Coordinates of C-alpha atoms and ligand atoms in Angstrom, one line a residue:
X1 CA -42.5 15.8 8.2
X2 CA -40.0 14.1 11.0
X3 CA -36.5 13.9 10.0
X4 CA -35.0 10.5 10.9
X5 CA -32.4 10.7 13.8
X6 CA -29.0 9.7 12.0
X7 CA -30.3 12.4 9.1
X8 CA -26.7 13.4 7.8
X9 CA -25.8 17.1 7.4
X10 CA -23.6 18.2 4.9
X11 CA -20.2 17.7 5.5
X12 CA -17.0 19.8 4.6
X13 CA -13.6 18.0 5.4
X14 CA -10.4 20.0 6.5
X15 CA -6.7 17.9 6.3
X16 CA -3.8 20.4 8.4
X17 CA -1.0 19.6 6.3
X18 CA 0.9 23.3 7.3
X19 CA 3.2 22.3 9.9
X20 CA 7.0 21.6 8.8
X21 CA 7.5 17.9 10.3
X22 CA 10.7 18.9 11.6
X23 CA 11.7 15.6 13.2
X24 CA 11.8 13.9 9.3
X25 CA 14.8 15.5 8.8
X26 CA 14.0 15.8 5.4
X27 CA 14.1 18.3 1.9
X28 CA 10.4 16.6 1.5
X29 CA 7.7 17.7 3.1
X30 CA 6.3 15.4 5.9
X31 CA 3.3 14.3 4.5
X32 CA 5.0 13.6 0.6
X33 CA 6.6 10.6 2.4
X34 CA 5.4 7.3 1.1
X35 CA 3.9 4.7 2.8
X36 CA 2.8 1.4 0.8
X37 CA 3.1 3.1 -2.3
X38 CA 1.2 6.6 -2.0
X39 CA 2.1 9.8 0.1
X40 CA 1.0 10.5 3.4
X41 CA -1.2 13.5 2.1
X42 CA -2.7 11.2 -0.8
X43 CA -3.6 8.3 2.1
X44 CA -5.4 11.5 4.1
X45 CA -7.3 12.7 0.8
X46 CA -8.1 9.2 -0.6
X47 CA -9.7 8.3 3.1
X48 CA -11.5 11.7 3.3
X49 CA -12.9 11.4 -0.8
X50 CA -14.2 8.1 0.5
X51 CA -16.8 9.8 3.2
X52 CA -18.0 11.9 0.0
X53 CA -18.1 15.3 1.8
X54 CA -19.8 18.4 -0.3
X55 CA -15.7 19.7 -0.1
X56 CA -12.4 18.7 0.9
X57 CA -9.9 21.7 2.0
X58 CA -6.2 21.0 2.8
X59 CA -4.6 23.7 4.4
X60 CA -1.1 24.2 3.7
X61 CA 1.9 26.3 4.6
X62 CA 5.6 25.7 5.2
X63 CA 6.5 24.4 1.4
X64 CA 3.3 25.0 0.4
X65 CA 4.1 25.4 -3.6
X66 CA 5.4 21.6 -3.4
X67 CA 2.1 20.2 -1.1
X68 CA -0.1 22.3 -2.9
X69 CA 1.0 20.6 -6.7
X70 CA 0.6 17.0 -4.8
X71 CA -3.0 18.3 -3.6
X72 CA -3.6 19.4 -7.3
X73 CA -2.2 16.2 -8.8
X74 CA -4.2 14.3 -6.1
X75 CA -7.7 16.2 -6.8
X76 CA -7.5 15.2 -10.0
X77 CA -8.6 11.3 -9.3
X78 CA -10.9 11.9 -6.2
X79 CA -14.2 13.0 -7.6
X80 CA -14.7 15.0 -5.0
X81 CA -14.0 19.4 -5.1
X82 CA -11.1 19.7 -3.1
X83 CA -9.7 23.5 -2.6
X84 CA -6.1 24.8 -0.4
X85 CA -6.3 27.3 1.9
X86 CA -2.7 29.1 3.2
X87 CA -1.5 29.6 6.8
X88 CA 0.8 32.1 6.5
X89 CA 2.6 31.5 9.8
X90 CA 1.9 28.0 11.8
X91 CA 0.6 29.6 15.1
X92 CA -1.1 26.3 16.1
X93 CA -4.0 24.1 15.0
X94 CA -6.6 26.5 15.8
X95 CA -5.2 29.3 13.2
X96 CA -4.5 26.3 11.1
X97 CA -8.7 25.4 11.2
X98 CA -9.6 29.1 11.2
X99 CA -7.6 29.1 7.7
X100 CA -9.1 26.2 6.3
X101 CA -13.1 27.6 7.4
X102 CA -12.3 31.0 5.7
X103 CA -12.6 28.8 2.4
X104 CA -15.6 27.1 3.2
X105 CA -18.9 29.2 2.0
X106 CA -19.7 31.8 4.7
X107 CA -23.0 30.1 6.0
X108 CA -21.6 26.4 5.9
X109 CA -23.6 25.4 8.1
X110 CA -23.0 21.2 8.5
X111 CA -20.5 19.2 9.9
X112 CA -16.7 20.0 9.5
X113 CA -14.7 17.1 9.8
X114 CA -10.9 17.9 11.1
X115 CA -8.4 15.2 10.1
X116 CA -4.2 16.1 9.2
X117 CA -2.2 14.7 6.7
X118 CA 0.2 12.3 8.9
X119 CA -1.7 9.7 9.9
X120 CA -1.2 7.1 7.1
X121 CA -3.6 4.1 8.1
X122 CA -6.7 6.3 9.0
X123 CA -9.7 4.9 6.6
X124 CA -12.9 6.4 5.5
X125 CA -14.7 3.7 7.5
X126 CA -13.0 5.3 10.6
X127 CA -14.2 8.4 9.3
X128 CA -17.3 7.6 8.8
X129 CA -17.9 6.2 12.1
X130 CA -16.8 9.7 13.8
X131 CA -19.4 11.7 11.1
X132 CA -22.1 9.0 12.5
X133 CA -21.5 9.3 15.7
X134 CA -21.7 12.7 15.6
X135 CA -25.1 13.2 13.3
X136 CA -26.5 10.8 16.4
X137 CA -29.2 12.9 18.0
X138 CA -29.3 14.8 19.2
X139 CA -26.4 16.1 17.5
X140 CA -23.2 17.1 18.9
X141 CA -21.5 20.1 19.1
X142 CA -17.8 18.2 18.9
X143 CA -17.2 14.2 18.4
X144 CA -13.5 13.8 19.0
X145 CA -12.0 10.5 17.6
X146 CA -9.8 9.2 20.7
X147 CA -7.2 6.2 21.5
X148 CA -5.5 4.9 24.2
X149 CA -2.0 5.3 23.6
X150 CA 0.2 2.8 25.0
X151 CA 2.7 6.0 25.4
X152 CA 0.5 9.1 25.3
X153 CA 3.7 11.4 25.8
X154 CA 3.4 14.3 23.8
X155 CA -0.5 13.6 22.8
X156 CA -3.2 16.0 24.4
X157 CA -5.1 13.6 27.5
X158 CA -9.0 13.4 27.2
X159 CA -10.2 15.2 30.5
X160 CA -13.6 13.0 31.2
X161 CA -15.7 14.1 35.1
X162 CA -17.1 10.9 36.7
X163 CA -20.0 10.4 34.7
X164 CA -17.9 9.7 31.7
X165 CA -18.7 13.3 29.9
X166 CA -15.6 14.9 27.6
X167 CA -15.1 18.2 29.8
X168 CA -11.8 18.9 27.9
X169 CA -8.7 18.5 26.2
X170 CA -5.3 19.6 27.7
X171 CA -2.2 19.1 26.1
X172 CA 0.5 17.5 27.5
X173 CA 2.9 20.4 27.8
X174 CA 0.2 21.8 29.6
X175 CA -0.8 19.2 31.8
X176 CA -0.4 18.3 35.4
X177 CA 1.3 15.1 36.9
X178 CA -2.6 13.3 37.5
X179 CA -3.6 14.6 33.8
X180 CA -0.6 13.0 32.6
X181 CA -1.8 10.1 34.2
X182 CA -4.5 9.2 31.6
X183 CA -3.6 7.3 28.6
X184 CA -7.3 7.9 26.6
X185 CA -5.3 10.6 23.9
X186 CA -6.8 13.1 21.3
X187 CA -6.3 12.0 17.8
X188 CA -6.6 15.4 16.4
X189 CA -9.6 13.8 14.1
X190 CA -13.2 15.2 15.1
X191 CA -16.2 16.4 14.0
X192 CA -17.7 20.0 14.5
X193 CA -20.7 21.2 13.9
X194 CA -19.8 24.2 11.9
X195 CA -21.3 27.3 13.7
X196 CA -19.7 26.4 16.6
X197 CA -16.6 26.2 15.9
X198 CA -16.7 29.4 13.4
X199 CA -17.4 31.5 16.8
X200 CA -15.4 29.5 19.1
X201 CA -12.3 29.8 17.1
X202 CA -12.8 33.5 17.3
X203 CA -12.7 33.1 21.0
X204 CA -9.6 31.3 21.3
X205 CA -6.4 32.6 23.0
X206 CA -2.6 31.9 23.8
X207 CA -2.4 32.1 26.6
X208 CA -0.7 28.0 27.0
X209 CA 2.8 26.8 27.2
X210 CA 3.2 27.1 23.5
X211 CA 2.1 30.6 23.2
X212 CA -0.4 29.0 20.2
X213 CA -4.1 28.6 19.1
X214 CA -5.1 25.3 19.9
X215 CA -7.6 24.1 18.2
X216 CA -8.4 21.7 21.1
X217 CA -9.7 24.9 23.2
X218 CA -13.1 24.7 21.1
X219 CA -14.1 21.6 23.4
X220 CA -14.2 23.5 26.7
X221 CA -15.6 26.5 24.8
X222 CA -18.5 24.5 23.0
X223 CA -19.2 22.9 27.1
X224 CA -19.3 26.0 28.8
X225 CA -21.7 26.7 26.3
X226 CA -24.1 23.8 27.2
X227 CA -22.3 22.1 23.4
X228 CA -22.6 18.4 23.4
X229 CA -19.3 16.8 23.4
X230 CA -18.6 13.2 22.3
X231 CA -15.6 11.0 22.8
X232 CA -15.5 7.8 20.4
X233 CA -12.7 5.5 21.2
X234 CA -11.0 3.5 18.5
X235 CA -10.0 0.1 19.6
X236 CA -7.3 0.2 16.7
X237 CA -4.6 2.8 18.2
X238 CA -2.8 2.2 14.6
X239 CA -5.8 3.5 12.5
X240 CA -5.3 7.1 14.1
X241 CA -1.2 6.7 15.2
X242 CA 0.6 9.8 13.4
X243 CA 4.2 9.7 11.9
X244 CA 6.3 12.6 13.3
X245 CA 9.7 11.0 12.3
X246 CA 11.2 8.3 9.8
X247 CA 11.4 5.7 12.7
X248 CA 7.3 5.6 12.7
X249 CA 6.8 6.0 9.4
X250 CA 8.8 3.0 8.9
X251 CA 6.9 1.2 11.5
X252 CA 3.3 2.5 10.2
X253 CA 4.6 1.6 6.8
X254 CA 5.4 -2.2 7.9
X255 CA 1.7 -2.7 9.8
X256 CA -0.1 -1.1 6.9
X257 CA 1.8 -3.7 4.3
X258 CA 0.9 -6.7 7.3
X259 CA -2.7 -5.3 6.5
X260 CA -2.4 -5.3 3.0
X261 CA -0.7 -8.9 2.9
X262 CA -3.3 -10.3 4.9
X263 CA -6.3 -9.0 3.2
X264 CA -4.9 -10.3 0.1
X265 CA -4.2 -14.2 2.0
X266 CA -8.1 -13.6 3.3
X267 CA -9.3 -13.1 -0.4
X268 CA -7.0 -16.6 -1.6
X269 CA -3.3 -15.8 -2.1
X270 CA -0.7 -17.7 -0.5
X271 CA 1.9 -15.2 1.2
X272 CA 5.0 -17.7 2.1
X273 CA 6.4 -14.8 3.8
X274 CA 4.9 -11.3 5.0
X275 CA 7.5 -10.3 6.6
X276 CA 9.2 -10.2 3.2
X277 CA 6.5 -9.2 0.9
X278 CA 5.8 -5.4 0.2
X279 CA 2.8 -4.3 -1.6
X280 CA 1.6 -1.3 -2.5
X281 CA -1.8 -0.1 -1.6
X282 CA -3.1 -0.2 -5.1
X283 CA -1.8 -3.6 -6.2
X284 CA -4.3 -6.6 -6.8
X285 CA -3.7 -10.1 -6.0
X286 CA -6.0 -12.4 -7.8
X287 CA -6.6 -16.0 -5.8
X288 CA -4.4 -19.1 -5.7
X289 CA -1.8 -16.6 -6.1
X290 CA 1.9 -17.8 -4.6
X291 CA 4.2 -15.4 -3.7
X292 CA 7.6 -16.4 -2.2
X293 CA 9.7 -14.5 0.1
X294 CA 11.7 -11.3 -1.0
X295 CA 8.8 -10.0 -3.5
X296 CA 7.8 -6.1 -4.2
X297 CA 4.7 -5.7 -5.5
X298 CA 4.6 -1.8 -6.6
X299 CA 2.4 0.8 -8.5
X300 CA -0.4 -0.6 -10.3
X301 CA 0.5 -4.0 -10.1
X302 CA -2.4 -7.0 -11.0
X303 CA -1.2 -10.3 -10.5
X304 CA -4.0 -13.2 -11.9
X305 CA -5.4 -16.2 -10.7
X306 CA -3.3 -18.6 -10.1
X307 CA 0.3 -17.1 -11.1
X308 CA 3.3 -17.7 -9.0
X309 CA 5.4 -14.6 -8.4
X310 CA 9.4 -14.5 -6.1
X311 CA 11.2 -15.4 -4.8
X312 CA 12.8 -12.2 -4.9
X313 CA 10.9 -10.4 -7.4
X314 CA 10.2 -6.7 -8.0
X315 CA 7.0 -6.3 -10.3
X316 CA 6.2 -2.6 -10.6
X317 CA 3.2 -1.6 -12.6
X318 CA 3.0 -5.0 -14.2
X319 CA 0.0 -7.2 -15.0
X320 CA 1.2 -10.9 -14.3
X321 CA -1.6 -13.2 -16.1
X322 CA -3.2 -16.2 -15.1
X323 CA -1.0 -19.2 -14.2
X324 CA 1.8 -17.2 -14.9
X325 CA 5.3 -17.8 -13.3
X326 CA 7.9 -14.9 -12.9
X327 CA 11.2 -15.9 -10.9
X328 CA 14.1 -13.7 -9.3
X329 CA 12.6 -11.0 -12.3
X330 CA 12.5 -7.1 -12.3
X331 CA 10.0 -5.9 -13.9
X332 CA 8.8 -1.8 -14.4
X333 CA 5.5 -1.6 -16.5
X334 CA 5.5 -4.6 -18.1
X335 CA 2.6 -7.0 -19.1
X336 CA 3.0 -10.9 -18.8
X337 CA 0.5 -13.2 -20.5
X338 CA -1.3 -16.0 -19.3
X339 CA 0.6 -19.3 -18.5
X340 CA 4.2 -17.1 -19.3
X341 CA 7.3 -18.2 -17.8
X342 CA 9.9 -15.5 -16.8
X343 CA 12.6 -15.9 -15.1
X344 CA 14.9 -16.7 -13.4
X345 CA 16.9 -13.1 -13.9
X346 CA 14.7 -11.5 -16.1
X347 CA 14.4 -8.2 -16.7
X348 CA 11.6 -6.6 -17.9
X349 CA 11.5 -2.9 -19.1
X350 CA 8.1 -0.6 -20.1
X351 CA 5.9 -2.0 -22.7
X352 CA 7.2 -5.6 -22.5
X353 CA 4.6 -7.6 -23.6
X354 CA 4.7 -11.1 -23.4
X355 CA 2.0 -13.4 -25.2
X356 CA 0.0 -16.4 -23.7
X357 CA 2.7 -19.2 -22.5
X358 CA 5.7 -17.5 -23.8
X359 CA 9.0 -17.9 -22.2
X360 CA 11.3 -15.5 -21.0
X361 CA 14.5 -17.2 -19.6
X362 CA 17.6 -16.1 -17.8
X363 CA 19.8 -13.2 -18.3
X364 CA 17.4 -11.8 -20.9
X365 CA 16.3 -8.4 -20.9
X366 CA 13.2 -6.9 -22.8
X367 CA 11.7 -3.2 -23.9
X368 CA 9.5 -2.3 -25.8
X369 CA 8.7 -5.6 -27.5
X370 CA 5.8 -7.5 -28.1
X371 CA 6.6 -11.5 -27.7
X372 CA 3.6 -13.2 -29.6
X373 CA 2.0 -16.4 -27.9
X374 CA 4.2 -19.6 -27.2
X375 CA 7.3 -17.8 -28.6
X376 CA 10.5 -18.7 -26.3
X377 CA 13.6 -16.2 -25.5
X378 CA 15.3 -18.6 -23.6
X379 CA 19.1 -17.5 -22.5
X380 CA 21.6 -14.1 -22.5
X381 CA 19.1 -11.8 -24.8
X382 CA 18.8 -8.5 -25.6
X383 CA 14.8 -8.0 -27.2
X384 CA 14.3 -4.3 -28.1
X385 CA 12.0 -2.4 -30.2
X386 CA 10.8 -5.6 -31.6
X387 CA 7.7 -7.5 -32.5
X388 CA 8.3 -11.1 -32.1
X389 CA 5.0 -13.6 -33.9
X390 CA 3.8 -17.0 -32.2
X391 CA 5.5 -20.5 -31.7
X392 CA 9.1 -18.3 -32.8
X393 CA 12.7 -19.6 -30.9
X394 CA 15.3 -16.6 -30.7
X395 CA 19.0 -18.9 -30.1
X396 CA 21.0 -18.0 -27.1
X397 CA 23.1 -14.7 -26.7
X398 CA 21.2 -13.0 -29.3
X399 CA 21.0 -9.0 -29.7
X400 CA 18.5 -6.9 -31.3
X401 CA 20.3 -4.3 -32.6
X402 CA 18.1 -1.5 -32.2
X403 CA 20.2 2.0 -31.7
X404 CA 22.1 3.3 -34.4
X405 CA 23.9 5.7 -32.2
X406 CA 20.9 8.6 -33.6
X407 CA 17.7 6.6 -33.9
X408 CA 15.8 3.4 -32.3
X409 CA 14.8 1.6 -35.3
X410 CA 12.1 -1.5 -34.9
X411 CA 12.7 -5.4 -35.4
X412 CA 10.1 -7.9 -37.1
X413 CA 10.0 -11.1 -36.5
X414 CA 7.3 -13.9 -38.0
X415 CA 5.8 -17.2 -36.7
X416 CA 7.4 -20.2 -36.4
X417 CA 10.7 -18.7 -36.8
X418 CA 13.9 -20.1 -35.5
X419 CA 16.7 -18.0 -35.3
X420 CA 20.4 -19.2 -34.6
X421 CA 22.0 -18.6 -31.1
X422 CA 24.6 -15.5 -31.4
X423 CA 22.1 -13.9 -33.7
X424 CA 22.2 -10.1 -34.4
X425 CA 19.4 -8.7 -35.7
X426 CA 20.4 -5.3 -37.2
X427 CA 17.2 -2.8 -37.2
X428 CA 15.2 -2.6 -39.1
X429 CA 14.8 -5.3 -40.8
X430 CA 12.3 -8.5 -41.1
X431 CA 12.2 -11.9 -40.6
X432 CA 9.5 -13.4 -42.6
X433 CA 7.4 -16.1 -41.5
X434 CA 8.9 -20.1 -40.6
X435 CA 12.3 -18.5 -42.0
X436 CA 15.5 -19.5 -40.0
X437 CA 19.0 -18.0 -39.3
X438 CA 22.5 -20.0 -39.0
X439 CA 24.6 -19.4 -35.7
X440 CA 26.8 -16.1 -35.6
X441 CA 24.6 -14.7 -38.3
X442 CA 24.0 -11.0 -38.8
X443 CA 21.1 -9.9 -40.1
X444 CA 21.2 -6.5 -41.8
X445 CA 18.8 -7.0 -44.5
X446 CA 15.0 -8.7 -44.6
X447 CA 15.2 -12.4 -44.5
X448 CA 12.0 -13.9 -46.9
X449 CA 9.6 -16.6 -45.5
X450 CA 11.0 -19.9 -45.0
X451 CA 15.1 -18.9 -45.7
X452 CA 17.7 -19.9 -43.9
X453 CA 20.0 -16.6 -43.4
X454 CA 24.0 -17.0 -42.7
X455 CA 26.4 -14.2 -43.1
X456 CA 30.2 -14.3 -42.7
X457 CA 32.4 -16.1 -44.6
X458 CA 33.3 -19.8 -44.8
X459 CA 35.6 -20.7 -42.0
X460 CA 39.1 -20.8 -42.6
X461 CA 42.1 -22.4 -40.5
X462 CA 45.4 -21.2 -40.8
X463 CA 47.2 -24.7 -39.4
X464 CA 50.3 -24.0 -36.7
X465 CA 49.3 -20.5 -36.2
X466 CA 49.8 -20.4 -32.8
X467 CA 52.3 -22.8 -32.1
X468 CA 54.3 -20.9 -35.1
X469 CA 53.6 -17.2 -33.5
X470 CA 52.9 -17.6 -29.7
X471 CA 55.8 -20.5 -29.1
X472 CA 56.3 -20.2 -25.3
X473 CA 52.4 -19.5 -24.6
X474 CA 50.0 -22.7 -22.6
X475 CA 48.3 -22.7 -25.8
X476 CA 51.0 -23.5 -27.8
X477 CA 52.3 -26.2 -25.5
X478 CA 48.6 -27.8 -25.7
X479 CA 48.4 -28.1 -29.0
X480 CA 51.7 -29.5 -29.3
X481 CA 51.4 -32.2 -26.6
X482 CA 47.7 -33.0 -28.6
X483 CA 49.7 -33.5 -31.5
X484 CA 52.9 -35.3 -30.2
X485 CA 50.4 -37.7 -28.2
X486 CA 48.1 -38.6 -31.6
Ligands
LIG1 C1 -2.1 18.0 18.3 C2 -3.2 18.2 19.3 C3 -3.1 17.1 20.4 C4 -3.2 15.7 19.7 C5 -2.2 15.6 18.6 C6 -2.4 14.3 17.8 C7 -3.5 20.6 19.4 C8 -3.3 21.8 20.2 N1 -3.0 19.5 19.9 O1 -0.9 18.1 18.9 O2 -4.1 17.2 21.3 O3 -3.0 14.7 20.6 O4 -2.3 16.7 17.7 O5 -1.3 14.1 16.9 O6 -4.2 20.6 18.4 N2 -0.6 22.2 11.9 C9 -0.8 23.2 11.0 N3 -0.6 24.5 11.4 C10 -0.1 24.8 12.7 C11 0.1 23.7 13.6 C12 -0.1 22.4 13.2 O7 -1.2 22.9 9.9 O8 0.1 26.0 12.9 C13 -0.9 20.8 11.5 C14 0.4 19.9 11.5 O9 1.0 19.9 10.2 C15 -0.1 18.6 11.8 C16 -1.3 18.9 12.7 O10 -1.7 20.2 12.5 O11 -0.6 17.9 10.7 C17 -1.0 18.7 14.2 O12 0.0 19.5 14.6 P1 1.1 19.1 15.6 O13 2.0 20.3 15.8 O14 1.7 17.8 15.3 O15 0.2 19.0 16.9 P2 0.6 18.3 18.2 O16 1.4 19.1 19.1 O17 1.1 16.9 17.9
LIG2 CA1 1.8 15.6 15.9

């Protein structure tokens, strides 16, 4: 039996994520920076989970307690085994590879993919595409992912002889002025075949400008001993560009939300303004969506068919249903029904849930409720711990009164209800079905089907008050000219 030519090993993933990232000038480890939503370390994981190698091991070091909870918090949704190994001291990426192999199985014997935790847009299609390369046959000994750097200062050069062949990588504090000279840059993503680079990592040495291992030594190794090395260029220098300080990660950060805005305009939405509009890596945007200018989309986020979202809108794990509208709105784990109109300066706190074409207006803020279908909370509102039924008004400038200073206590509220503006609903208590509730009212006890709740006492008017007990005041001198001119 022949095995076909692009048969694929098995394939063991390491992620370097020991160095300290000293340039972030940060309590944070490097790669627990966010970009689009998810850490640095949780992009690198998610894109190598997505090649579905046999094991994933991250290698970790300075703060290692911190990196190696995210790694264990990360594993969790990955579906793939993923295992730390330490590096006690950071003496370079070869020790930092070395560390990561001594958890592999001792006869591992397939492809070890290399990748680090700081390079934000790398994807398992560019992974992928490296492993492929690599399984080509015949089968190298090293594939190194490589870019051409528009300034390769600081990366390692990609030392090619005339026919093209990968004799080397030298790094640049190593290099001489014509080495310098070439701008095709290592990536510090490759593929080994695993026995090789076992015993060529035991042959490395420090003797370099850095006094380290580097991991980039195994290429002239593997070629001196007749190894085949591969070079695969990625057109796309931002798939493999690293973040060693806060000024790229904010410029990663903006070209991976361009991506994300424009994937989303491919599949139907209309983005007014990208420049303005974040989104998070994990948010959906159904079609004929509109967002306008100055709009966050965060967390788990799902915004339906149709729904118009901004401007200047933060919706963070919130679920905006079809044909929704949400204006100048905060929202944090929220859930908007279909056709619902929010806004403008809403704000929406967890397990808000708004039924199918309800209304949440201006100034009104809402937690913990549920606002059943058609039901409108139009102006100056305070909705918690409620449950509010179908085709209900709540007036103006209304309060549920849901903290007694020791206990949240929960508000009912029935169908077809209309309750007076300046309304204070005192929890608990019930509103039953169709009842209604006079201006000013407060309700501290249940209010039956169909009444018509007041509270307070008839109004009284004590005549001349003020002109009688404030006599030099404007107030005084108003009502008296009223009077004088009648
Ligand atoms: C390395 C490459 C260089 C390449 C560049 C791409 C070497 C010797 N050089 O250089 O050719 O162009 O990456 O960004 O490999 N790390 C550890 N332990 C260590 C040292 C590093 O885990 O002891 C990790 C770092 O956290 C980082 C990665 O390895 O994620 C790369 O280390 P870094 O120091 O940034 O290497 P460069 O000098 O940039
Ligand atoms: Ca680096």
């Amino acid at each position: 039996m022949t095995t076909p030519d692009t048969d694929r090993s098995q394939t063991a993933v390491i992620v370097l994520a020991a160095g300290s990232g000293t340039r972030m000038k940060s309590a944070t480890p490097k790669m627990l920076h966010r970009v689009c939503g998810r850490t640095m370390l949780g992009h690198a994981l998610h894109a190598a989970a997505g090649i579905h190698p046999e094991q994933i091991v991250v290698v970790v070091g300075h703060q290692r307690e911190q990196v190696g909870a995210a790694v264990a918090e990360l594993a969790v949704d990955l579906g793939v085994p993923v295992t730390t190994a330490v590096q006690e001291e950071q003496n370079g990426t070869g020790d930092a590879v070395a560390a990561g192999m001594a958890a592999l199985p001792a006869d591992f014997s397939g492809t070890v993919l290399v990748t680090t935790s700081d390079i934000p847009l790398l994807d398992a299609d560019t992974l992928r595409e490296v492993v492929t390369r690599h399984d080509l046959r015949p089968r190298a000994s090293v594939t190194i992912l490589t870019s051409t750097a528009p300034d390769p200062t600081g990366y390692g050069r990609i030392v090619r002889n005339d026919d093209g062949e990968v004799l080397r990588i030298v790094e640049h504090k190593d290099a001489s002025d014509d080495e310098r000279a070439i701008d095709e840059v290592n990536s510090g993503i490759y593929a080994f075949d695993a026995r090789v680079l076992r015993e060529k990592l035991g042959e490395l040495g420090t003797d370099n400008s850095q006094g380290e291992l580097y991991l980039t030594d195994v290429i002239q190794l593997a070629r001196q001993s007749n190894g085949l090395i591969r070079g695969h260029r990625v057109e796309d220098a931002d798939l493999v560009a690293g973040v060693n300080d806060r000024v790229q990660l904010a410029g990663l950060a903006a070209e991976m939300n361009r991506r994300l805005c424009e994937t989303a305009m491919r599949a139907g939405a209309t983005i007014v303004d990208p420049g303005s509009t974040w989104v998070d890596v994990d948010v959906h945007i159904g079609r004929d969506v509109t967002i306008l200018p100055g709009t966050h989309l965060t967390g788990s986020t799902v915004i339906g068919d149709g729904a118009t979202v901004g401007p200047d809108t933060t919706l963070q794990d919130t679920t905006v249903g079809e044909g929704a509208s949400v204006v100048r709105t905060h929202a944090v784990g929220a859930s908007i029904g279909p056709g619902a109109e929010v806004g403008p300066f809403a704000y929406l706190r967890p397990q808000a849930e708004l039924g199918e074409r309800s209304k949440i207006g201006t100034f009104v803020e809402v937690k913990k409720s549920s606002i059943g279908a058609h039901t409108k909370v139009p102006h100056l509102t305070y909705v918690g711990d409620a449950t509010i039924g179908e085709h209900t008004n709540i007036g103006a400038s209304s309060v549920f009164v849901n903290y007694d200073g020791v206990n949240k206590n929960r508000t009912v509220i029935g169908d077809h209800c209309r309750t007076g503006s300046d309304t204070m609903f005192i929890a608990p208590v019930t509103v039953g079905d169709g009842a209604y509730s006079g201006a000013g009212t407060v309700i501290k006890n249940d209010v039956p089907p169909g009444a018509l709740a007041v509270s307070g006492g008839r109004q009284r008017n004590i005549d001349d008050w003020v002109i009688e007990n404030r006599p030099d005041s404007g107030s005084a001198e108003a009502a008296l000219r009223t009077r004088n001119d009648s």
